[in-house]
Coordinates of C-alpha atoms in Angstrom, one line a residue:
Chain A
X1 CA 0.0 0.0 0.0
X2 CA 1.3 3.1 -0.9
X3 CA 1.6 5.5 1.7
X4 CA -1.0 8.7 1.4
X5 CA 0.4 12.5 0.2
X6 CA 0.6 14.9 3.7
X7 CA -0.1 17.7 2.6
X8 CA 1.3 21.0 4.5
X9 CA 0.2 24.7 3.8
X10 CA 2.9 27.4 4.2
X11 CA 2.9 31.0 4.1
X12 CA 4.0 32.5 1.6
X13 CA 6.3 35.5 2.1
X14 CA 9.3 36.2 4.4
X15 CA 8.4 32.9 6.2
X16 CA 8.7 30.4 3.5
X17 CA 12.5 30.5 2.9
X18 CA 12.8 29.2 6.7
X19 CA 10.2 27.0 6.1
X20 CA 11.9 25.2 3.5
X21 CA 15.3 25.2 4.8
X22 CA 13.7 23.6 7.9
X23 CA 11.8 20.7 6.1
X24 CA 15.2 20.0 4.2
X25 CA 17.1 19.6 7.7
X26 CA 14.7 16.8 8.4
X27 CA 15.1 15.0 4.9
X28 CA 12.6 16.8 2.6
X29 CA 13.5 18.0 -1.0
X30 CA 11.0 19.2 -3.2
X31 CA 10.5 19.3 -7.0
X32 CA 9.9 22.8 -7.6
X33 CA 11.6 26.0 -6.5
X34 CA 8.6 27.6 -4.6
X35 CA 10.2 31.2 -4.0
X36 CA 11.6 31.2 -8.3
X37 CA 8.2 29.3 -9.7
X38 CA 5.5 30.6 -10.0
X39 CA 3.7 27.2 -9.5
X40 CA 1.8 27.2 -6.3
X41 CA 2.5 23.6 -5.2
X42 CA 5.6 21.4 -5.0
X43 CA 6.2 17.8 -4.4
X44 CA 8.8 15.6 -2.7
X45 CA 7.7 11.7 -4.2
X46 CA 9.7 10.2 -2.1
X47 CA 8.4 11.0 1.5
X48 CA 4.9 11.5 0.1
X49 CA 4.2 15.5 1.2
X50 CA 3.0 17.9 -1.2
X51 CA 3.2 21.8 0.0
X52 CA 0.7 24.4 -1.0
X53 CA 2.0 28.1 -1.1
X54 CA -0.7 30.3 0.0
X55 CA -1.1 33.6 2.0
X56 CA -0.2 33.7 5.5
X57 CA -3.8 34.1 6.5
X58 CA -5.2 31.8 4.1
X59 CA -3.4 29.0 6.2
X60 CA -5.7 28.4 8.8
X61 CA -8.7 28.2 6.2
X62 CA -7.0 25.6 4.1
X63 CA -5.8 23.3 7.1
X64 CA -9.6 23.9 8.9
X65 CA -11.1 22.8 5.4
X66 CA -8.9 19.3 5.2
X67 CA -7.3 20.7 1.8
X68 CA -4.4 20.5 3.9
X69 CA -3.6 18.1 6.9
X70 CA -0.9 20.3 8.5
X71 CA 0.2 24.0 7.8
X72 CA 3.2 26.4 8.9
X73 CA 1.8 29.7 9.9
X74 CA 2.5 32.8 12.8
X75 CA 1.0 32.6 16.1
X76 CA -0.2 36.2 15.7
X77 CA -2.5 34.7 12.6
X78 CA -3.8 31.9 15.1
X79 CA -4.5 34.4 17.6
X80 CA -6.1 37.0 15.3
X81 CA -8.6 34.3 13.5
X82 CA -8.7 31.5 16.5
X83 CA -9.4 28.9 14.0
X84 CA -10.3 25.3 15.4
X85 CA -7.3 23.4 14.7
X86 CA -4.8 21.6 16.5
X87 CA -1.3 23.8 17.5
X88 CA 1.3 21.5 17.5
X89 CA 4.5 22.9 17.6
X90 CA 6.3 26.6 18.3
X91 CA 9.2 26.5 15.0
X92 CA 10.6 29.4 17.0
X93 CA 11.6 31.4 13.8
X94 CA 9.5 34.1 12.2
X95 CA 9.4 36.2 15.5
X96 CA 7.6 39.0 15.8
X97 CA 5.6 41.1 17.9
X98 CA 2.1 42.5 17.7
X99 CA 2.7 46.4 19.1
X100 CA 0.3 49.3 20.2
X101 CA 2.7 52.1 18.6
X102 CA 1.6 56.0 18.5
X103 CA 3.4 59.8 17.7
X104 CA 4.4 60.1 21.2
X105 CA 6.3 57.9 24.1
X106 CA 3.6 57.4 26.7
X107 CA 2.4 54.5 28.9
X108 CA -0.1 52.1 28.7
X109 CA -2.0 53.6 31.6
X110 CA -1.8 56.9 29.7
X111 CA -4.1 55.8 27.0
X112 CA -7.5 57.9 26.6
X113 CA -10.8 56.7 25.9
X114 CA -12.1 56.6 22.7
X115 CA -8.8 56.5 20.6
X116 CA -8.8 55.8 16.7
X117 CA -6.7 52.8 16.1
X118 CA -5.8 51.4 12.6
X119 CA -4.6 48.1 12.4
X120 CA -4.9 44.7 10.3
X121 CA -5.6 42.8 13.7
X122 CA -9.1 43.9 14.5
X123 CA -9.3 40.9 16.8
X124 CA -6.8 41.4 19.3
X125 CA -6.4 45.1 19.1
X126 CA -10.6 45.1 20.4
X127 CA -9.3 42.8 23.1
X128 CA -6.6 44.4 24.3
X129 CA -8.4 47.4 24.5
X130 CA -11.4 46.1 26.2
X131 CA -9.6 44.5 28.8
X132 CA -8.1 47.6 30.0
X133 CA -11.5 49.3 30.1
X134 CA -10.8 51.2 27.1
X135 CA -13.4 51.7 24.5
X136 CA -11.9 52.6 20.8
X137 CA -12.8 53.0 16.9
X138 CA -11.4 50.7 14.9
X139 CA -9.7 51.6 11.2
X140 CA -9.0 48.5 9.6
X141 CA -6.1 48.7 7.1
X142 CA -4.2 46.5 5.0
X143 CA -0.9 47.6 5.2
X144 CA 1.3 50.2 5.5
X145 CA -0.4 51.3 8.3
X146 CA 2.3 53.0 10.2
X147 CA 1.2 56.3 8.1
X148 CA -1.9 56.0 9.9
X149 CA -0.8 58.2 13.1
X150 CA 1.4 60.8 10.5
X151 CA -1.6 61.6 8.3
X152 CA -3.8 62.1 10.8
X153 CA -6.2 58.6 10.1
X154 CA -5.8 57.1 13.5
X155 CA -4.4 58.0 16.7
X156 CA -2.5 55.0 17.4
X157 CA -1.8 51.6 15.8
X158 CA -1.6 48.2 16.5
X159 CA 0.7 46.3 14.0
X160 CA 3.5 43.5 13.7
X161 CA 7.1 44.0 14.0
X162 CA 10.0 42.1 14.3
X163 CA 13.0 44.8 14.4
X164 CA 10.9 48.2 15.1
X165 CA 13.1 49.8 12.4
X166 CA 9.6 50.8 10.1
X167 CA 7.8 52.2 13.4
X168 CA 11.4 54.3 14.0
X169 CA 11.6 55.4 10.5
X170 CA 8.1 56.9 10.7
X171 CA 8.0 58.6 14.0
X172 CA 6.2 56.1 16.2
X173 CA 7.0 54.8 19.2
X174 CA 6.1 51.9 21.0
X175 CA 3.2 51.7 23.6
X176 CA 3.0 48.6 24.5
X177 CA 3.4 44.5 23.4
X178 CA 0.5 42.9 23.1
X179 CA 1.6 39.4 22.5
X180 CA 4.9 37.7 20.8
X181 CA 4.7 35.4 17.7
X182 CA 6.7 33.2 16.5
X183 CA 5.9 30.4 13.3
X184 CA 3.4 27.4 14.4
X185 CA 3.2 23.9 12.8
X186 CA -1.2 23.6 12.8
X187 CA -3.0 20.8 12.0
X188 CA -6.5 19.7 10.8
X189 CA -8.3 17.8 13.9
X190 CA -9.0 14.5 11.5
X191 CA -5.6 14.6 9.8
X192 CA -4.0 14.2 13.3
X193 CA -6.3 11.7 13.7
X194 CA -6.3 9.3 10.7
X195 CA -2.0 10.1 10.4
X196 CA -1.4 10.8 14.3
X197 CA 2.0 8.4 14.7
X198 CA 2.9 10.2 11.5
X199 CA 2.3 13.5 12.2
X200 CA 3.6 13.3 15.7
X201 CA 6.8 11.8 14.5
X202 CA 6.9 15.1 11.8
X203 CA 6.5 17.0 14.6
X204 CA 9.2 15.7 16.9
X205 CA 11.6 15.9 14.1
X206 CA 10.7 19.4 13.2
X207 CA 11.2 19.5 17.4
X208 CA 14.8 18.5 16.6
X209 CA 15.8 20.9 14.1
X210 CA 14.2 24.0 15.6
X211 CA 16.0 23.9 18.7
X212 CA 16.9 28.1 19.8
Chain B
X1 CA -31.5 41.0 -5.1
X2 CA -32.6 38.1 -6.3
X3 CA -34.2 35.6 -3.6
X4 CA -31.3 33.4 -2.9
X5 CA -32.4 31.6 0.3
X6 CA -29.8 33.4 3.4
X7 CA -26.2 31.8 3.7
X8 CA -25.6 28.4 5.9
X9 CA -29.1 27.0 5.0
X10 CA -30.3 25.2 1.7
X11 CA -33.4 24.4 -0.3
X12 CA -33.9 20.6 -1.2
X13 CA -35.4 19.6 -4.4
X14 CA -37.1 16.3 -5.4
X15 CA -33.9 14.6 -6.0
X16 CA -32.2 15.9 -3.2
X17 CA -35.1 15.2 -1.3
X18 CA -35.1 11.6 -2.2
X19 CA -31.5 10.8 -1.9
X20 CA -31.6 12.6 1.3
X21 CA -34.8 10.9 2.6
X22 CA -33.4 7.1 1.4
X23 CA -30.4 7.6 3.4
X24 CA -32.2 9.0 6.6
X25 CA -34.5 5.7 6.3
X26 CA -31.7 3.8 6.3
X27 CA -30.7 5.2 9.7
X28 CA -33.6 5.0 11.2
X29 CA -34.7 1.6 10.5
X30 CA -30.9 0.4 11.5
X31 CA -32.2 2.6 15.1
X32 CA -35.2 0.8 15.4
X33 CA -33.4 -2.6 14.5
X34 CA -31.7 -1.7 18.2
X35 CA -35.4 -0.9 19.8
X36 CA -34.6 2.6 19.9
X37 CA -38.5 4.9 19.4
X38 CA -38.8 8.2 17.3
X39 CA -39.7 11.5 19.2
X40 CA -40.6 15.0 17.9
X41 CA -39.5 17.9 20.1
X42 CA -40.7 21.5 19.2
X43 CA -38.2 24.2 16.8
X44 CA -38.4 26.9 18.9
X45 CA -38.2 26.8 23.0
X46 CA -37.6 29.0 26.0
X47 CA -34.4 30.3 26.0
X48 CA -34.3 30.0 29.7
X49 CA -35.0 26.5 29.6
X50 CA -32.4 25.0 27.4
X51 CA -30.0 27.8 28.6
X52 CA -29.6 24.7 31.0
X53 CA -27.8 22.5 28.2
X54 CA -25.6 25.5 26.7
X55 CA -22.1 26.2 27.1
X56 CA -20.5 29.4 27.2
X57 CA -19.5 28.9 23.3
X58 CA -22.9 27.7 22.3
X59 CA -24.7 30.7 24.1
X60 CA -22.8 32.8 21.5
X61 CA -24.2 30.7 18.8
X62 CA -27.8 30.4 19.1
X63 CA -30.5 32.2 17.5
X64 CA -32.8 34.0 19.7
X65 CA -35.4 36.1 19.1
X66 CA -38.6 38.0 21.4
X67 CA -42.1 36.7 20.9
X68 CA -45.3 38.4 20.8
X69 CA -45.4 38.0 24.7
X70 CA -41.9 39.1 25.2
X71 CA -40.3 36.0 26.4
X72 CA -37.1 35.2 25.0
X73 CA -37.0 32.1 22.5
X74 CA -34.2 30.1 21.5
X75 CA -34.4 28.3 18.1
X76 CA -33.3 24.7 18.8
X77 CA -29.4 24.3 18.4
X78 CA -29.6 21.0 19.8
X79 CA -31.5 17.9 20.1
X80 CA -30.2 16.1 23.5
X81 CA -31.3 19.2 26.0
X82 CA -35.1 19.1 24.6
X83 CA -35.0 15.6 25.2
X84 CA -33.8 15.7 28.7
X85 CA -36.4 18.0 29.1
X86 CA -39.0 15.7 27.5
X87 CA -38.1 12.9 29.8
X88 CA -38.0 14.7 33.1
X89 CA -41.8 16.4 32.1
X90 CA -43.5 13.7 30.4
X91 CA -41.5 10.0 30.9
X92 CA -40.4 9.6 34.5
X93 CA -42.7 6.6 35.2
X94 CA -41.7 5.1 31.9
X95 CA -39.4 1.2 32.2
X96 CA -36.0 2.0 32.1
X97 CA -33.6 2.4 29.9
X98 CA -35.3 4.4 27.7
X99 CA -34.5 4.4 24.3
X100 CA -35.3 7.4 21.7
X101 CA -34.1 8.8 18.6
X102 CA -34.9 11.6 16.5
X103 CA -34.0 13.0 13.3
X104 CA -34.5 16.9 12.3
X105 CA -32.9 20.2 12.3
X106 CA -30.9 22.6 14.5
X107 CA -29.6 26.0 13.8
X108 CA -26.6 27.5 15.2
X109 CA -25.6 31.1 14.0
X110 CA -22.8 31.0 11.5
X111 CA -19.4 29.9 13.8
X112 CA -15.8 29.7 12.6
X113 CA -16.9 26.5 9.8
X114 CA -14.9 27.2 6.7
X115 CA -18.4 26.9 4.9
X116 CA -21.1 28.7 6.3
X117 CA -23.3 25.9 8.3
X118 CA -26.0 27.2 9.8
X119 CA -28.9 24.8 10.0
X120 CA -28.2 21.4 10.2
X121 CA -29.9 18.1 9.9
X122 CA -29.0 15.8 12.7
X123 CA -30.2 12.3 13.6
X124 CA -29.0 10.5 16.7
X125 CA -29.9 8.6 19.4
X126 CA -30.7 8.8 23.3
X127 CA -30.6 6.0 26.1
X128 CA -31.9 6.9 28.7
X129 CA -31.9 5.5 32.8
X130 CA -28.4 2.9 32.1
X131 CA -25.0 3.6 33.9
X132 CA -22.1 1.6 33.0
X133 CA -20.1 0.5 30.6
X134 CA -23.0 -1.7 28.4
X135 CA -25.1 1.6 27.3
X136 CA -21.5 3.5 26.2
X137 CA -21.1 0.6 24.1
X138 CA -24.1 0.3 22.9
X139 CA -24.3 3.8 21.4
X140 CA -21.4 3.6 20.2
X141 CA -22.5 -0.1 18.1
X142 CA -25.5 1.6 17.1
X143 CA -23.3 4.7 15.7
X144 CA -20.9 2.3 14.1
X145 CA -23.8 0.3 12.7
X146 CA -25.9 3.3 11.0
X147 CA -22.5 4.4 9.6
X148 CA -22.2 1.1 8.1
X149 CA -25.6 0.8 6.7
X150 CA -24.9 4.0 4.8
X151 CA -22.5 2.6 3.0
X152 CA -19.0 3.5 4.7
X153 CA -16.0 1.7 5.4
X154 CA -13.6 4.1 5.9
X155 CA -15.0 6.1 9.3
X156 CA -13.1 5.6 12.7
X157 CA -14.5 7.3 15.9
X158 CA -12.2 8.7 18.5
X159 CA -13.1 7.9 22.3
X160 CA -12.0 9.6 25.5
X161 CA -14.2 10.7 28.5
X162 CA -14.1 14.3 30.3
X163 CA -11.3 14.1 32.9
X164 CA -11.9 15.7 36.1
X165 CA -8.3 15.8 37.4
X166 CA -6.9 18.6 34.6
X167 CA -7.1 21.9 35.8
X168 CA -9.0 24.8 34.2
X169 CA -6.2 26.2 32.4
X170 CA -5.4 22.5 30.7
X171 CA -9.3 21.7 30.0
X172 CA -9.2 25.2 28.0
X173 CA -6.0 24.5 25.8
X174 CA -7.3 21.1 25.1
X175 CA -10.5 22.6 24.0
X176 CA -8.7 25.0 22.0
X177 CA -6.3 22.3 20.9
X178 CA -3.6 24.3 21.8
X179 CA -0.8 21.6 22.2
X180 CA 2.0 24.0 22.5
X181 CA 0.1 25.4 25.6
X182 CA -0.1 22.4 26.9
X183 CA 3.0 21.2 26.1
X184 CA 2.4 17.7 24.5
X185 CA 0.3 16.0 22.0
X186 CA -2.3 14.1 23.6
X187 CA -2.0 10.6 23.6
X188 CA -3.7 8.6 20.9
X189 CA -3.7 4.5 20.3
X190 CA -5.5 1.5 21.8
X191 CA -6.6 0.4 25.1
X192 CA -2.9 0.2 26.0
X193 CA -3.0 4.3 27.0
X194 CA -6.1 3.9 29.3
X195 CA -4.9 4.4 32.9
X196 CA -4.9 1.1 34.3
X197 CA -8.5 -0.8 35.2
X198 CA -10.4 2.5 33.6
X199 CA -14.1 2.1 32.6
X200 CA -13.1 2.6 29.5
X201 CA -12.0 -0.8 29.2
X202 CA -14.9 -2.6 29.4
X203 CA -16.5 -0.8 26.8
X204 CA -13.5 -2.2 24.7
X205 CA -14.5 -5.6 25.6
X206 CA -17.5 -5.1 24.8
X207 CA -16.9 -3.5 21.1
X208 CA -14.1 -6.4 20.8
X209 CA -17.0 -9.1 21.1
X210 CA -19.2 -7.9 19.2
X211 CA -16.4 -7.7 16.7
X212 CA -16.4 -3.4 15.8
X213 CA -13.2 -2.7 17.8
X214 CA -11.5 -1.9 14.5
X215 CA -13.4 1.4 14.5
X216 CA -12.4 2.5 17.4
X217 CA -9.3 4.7 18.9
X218 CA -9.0 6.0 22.1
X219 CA -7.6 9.7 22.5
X220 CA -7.0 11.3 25.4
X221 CA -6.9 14.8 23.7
X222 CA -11.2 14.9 22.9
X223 CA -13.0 17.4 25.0
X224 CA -16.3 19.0 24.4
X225 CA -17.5 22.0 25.1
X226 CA -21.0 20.9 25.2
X227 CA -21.5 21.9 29.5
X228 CA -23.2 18.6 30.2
X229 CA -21.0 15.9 29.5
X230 CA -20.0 13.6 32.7
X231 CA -17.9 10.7 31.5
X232 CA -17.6 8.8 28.1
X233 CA -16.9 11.3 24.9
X234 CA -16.4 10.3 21.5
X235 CA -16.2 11.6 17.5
X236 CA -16.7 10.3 14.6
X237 CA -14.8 11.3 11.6
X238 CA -14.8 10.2 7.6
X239 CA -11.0 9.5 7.1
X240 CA -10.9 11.1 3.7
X241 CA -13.0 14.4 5.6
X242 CA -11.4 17.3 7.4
X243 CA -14.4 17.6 9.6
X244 CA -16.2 15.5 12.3
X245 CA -19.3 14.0 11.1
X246 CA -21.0 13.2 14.3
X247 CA -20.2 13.2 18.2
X248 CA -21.5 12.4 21.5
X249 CA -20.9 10.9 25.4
X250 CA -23.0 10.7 28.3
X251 CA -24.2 13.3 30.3
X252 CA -25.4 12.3 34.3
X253 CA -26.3 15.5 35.3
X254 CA -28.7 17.2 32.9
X255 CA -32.1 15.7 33.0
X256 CA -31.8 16.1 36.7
X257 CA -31.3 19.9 35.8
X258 CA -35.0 19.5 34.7
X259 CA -35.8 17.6 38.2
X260 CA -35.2 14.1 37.3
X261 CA -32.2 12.7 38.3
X262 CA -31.4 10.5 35.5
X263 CA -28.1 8.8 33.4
X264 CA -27.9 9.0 29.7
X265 CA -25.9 8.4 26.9
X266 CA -26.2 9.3 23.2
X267 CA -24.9 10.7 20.1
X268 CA -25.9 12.8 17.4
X269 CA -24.8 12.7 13.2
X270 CA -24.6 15.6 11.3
X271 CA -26.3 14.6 8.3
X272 CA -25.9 17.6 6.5
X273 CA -22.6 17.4 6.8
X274 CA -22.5 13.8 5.1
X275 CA -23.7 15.8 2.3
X276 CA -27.2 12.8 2.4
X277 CA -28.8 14.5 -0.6
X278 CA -26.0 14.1 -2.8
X279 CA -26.3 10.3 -2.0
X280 CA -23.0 8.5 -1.5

């Protein structure tokens, strides 16, 4: 019997390079180039796992669906979408933190009520807000939101950042941290079911080579 | 706009209808085959009385809406708490065990499902007034053997029970299968991981006789959120799926909220979910 295709989502983007150099420490080589091809998918025969490129937050959707048994994909997604699927394993690269940054250097317990905040984390930005007492209005943006504070949309922001040189560059200072991230290995409830020894022996491996 | 029926519910049409109502026959007659009786229970209820079934998660999920009177109404969004009721009003006095099953729809507002689900079809079954190892079993057989009659092979259900020991903060990460939280993956394999002389075991035997232990895993990591469960959980899963296709355990405690104390055990398959109209 032939043993069945795993396959893994990863996100695309500047976590996908350490992605694949991690599956090659533990014996994985794939067929295609995912960061040259422009093919979306790539196989290594072998081993029997496939990986599907897509967007960071498309990761949890694909792995909740069962069109993918595992997936590789930042804590601060999982915490942002709280998707119901299994968190395996922290991969420890990828980190990042989700900040509260604004114009000018206060505290935490400075901030007023009913603040503008712009952000692509609607989620966690409400919560942390709510559980200090604070109501807000919420901007949601795509991207590039530190301009949000400059041109006058939003008082503060909540976004990611993993050196703080984009908040420096554009005036902003950091608040507060509202939680760490760092890259997960997720995985569909019935795929750890119907391939748990092989899924928890992917994990351990991964376990191995992730090591700080 | 044209007048598309809302998101998360569907229209079925003669065909469907047909497929869909072959296959629920075959359930129920593979019920009754095991002496279990249909019941009807009403769409719509008092909030406050099956607020007594509802965990925190499924309060956030259930469609309520104000009658004419003013009382709060809850739209069914599941079967096994208007059945409790049912007993403790209307079936006290009745032989024991009971055995009922029923087949019809709940609605839950849209949750995190990749594909909107709001109402869904469910048939399961309910027996009622047995402790012990025999009625887990049974439910389970009966599960196994509608699953069968259907037509599939490849199915496995997953059984663990609620343990009292883990402390709040564990029960939630294994809720939220947050393994990294918790700092393993729970266990997952044969009767070998029970803790040793666990009543799970005798519910093996049992399966084992009756020759449907190849179904069957036991996995410590399967919680519900579901407020009323007391001892024996379990899912079932298609193994080509991403989703569970049915669920259920025993809950001890909740026809006694209704003022009959009470054991039961019973599960529930989401037959919308199966995707029955499309036959299989």
């Amino acid at each position: 019997m032939t043993t069945q295709m795993l396959t893994i989502a990863v996100s695309k983007g500047y976590m996908l390079e350490k992605t694949i150099l991690l599956f090659n420490d533990i014996g994985l080589s794939f067929d295609v180039d995912l960061q040259t091809s422009r093919k979306l998918f790539s196989t290594d025969h072998i081993n029997r796992v496939r990986l599907l490129q897509v967007r960071p937050w498309d990761v949890p959707v694909y792995v909740q669906g069962g069109a993918a048994d595992l997936g590789i994909v930042g804590k601060d997604v999982l915490l942002e979408k709280d998707p119901p699927i299994a968190e395996l394993l922290d991969l420890k690269f990828g980190r990042c933190d989700l900040v509260l940054a604004g114009m000018e250097q206060i505290e935490p317990n400075q901030l007023a009520q009913n603040l503008t905040v712009a952000t692509k984390y609607p989620r966690s930005t409400v919560n942390y807000f709510q559980d200090r007492g604070l109501k807000i209005e919420l901007i949601n943006l795509y991207g590039a939101i530190e301009l949000a504070p400059m041109t006058g949309l939003a008082d503060v922001i909540c976004d990611l950042t993993a050196t703080g040189k984009t908040l420096k560059e554009n005036n902003l200072k950091i608040i507060d941290t509202i939680f760490r991230s760092s890259a997960r290995l997720v995985a569909n409830p019935v795929s750890l079911k119907v391939h748990y020894d092989r899924i928890c022996a992917f994990s351990e491996n991964l376990a191995k080579c992730c090591k700080e | 706009m044209r007048n598309f029926t809302p998101f998360g519910v569907r229209d079925f049409t003669p065909t469907e209808t047909n497929k869909f109502k072959k296959n629920v026959r075959k359930i129920e007659s593979e019920f009754e085959k095991w002496d279990y009786q249909q019941i009807i229970t009403p769409t719509i209820e008092y909030y406050k009385t099956l607020e007594k079934g509802m965990g925190p998660q499924l309060k956030k999920r259930v469609e309520t809406f104000k009658n004419s009177n003013g009382d709060v109404m809850v739209i069914r969004p599941d079967h096994t708490t208007p059945i409790a009721r049912l007993v403790a009003n209307r079936m006290k006095e009745e032989e024991k065990p009971i055995r009922l099953y029923y087949n019809g729809p709940i609605v839950r507002s849209p949750g995190q499902e990749v594909v909107t689900e709001m109402e869904s079809f469910q048939a399961g079954i309910e027996c009622i007034g047995l402790e012990g190892p025999e009625a887990d079993a049974e439910v389970i057989m009966v599960c196994i053997s509608a699953l069968l009659k259907l037509g599939y092979t490849s199915f496995g259900i997953d059984i663990g029970y609620i343990q009292k020991n883990l402390t709040k903060k564990n029960q939630d990460l294994l809720i939220k299968q947050d393994y990294v939280g918790l700092g393993y993956i729970p266990k997952r394999g044969g009767v070998d991981i029970l803790p040793s002389n666990h009543a799970l075991m005798d519910v093996y035997k049992i399966l084992k006789k009756n020759k449907m232990d190849q179904y069957i895993t036991f996995n410590m990591g399967i919680t519900r959120e579901l407020g009323y469960y007391t001892g024996i959980i379990f899912e079932c899963y298609l193994s080509e799926k991403g989703f569970l296709i049915g669920s259920g355990g025993r809950y001890d405690n909740l026809i006694q909220d209704f003022g009959y104390p009470c054991p039961a055990v019973g599960f529930a398959l989401n037959l919308s979910r199966l995707q029955l109209y499309r036959g299989i």
